[in-house]
XYZ file of C-alpha atoms in Angstrom:
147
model
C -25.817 44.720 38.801
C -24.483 46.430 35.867
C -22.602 49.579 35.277
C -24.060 52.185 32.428
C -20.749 52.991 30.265
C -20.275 54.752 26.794
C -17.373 54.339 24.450
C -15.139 57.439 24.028
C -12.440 57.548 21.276
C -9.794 60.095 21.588
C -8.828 61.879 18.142
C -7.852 64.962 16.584
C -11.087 66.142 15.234
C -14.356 65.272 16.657
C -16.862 66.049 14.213
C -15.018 64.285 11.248
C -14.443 61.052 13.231
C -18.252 61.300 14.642
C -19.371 61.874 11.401
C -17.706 58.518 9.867
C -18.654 56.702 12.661
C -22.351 57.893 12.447
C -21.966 56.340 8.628
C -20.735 53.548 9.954
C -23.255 52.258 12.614
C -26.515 54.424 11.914
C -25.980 56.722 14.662
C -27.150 60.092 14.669
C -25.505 63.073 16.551
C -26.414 62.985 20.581
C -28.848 65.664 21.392
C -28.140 68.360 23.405
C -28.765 68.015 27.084
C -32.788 68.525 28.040
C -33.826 71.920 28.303
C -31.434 72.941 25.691
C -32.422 73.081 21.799
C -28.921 73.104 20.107
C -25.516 71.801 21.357
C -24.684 75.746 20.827
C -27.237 77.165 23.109
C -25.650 75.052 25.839
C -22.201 75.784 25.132
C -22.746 79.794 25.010
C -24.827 79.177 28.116
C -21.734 77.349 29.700
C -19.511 80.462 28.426
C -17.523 77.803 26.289
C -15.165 80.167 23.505
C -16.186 79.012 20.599
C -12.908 77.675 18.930
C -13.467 74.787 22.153
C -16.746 73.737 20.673
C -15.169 70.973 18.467
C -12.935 69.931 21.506
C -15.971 66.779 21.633
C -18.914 65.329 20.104
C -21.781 62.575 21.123
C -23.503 60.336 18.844
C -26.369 57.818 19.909
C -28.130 54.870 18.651
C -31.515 56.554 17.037
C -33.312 53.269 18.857
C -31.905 54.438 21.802
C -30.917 50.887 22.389
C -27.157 50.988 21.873
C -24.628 52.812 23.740
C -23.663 56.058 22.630
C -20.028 56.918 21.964
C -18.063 60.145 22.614
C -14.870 61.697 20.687
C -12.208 63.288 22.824
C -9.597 65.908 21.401
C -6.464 64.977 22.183
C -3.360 66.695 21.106
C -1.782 63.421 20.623
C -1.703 61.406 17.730
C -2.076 57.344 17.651
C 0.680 55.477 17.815
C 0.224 51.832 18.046
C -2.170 49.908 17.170
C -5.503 49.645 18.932
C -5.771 46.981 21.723
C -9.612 47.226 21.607
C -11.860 47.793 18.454
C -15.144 47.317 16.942
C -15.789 44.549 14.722
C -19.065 45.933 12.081
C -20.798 42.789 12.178
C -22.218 43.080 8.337
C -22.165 39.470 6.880
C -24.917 38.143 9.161
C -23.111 35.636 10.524
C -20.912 32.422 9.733
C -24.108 30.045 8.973
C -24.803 32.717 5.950
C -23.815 31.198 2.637
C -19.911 32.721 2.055
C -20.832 34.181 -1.190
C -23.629 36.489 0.377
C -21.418 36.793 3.242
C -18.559 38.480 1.560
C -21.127 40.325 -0.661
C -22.376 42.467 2.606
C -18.558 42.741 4.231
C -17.423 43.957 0.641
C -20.357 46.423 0.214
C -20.129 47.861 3.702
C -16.929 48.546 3.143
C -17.328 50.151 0.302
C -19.814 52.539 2.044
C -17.179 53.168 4.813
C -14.536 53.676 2.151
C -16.176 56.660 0.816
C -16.664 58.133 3.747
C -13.264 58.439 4.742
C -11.995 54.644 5.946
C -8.953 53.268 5.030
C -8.424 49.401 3.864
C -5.464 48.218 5.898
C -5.681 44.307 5.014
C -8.358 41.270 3.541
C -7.913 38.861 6.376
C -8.443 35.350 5.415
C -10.254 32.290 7.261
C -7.428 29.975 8.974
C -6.068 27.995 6.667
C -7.958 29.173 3.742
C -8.137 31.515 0.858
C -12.001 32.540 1.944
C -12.669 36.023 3.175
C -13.144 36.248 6.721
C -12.619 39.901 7.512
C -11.342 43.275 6.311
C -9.587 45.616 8.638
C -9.854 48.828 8.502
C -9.302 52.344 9.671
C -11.739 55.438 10.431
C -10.659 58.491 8.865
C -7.544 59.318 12.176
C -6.531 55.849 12.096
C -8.453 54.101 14.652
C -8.561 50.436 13.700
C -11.996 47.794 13.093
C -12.940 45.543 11.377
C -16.087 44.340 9.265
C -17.392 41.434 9.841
């Protein structure tokens, strides 16, 4: 039997890193819990002060299909470098011709750049010159790659 999980990524600001990430994978902010019509109707109902509102935020797959993933306010900042990331699976796979395959990697990440990702390195296949994958990081520094 499985175990239902979600993905939570701990960051400075919430909303900015939900935001990038919705960008980046097509989500779409979580909606508020049934019975409530906004996020802030259930947080004034929950007597959460206001400056703790963007102490979180949810985003889900639209298809409902996905898991969703949370962001976490932490007062820390990273450190290291991630042990676990997401890899943006773009180019469609390694059978795909490498020319259209580096044409979807490159464009994604073009689209990620602008909203607020950060090209740390063009990572080569082994032994070649031929792009493999880019890593990257989200707008606090959380690394991934496209694929």
């Amino acid at each position: 039997m499985t175990t239902n999980w979600t993905l939570t990524i701990d960051c400075a600001d919430p909303a900015v890193v939900a935001r990038f990430w919705c960008t980046a994978l097509g989500y779409t902010e979580a909606d508020p819990p049934t019975g409530w019509d906004t996020w802030e109707d259930w947080l004034t109902a929950l007597n959460v002060p206001e400056d703790e509102w963007n102490d979180g935020a949810s985003i889900s797959d639209p298809d409902g299909i996905l898991p969703s993933i949370s962001f976490l306010k932490v007062p820390e900042p990273r450190t290291v470098k991630n042990r676990l990331h997401l890899d943006l699976q773009a180019a469609g796979g390694r059978a795909e011709p490498q020319h259209l395959r580096e044409q979807r990697i490159r464009s994604k990440a073009e689209t990620l750049l602008t909203a607020g990702a950060t090209l740390i390195r063009e990572v080569p296949m082994e032994n070649s010159t031929t792009l493999d994958h880019l890593w990257m990081q989200d707008p606090e520094g959380n690394d991934f790659c496209v694929v």
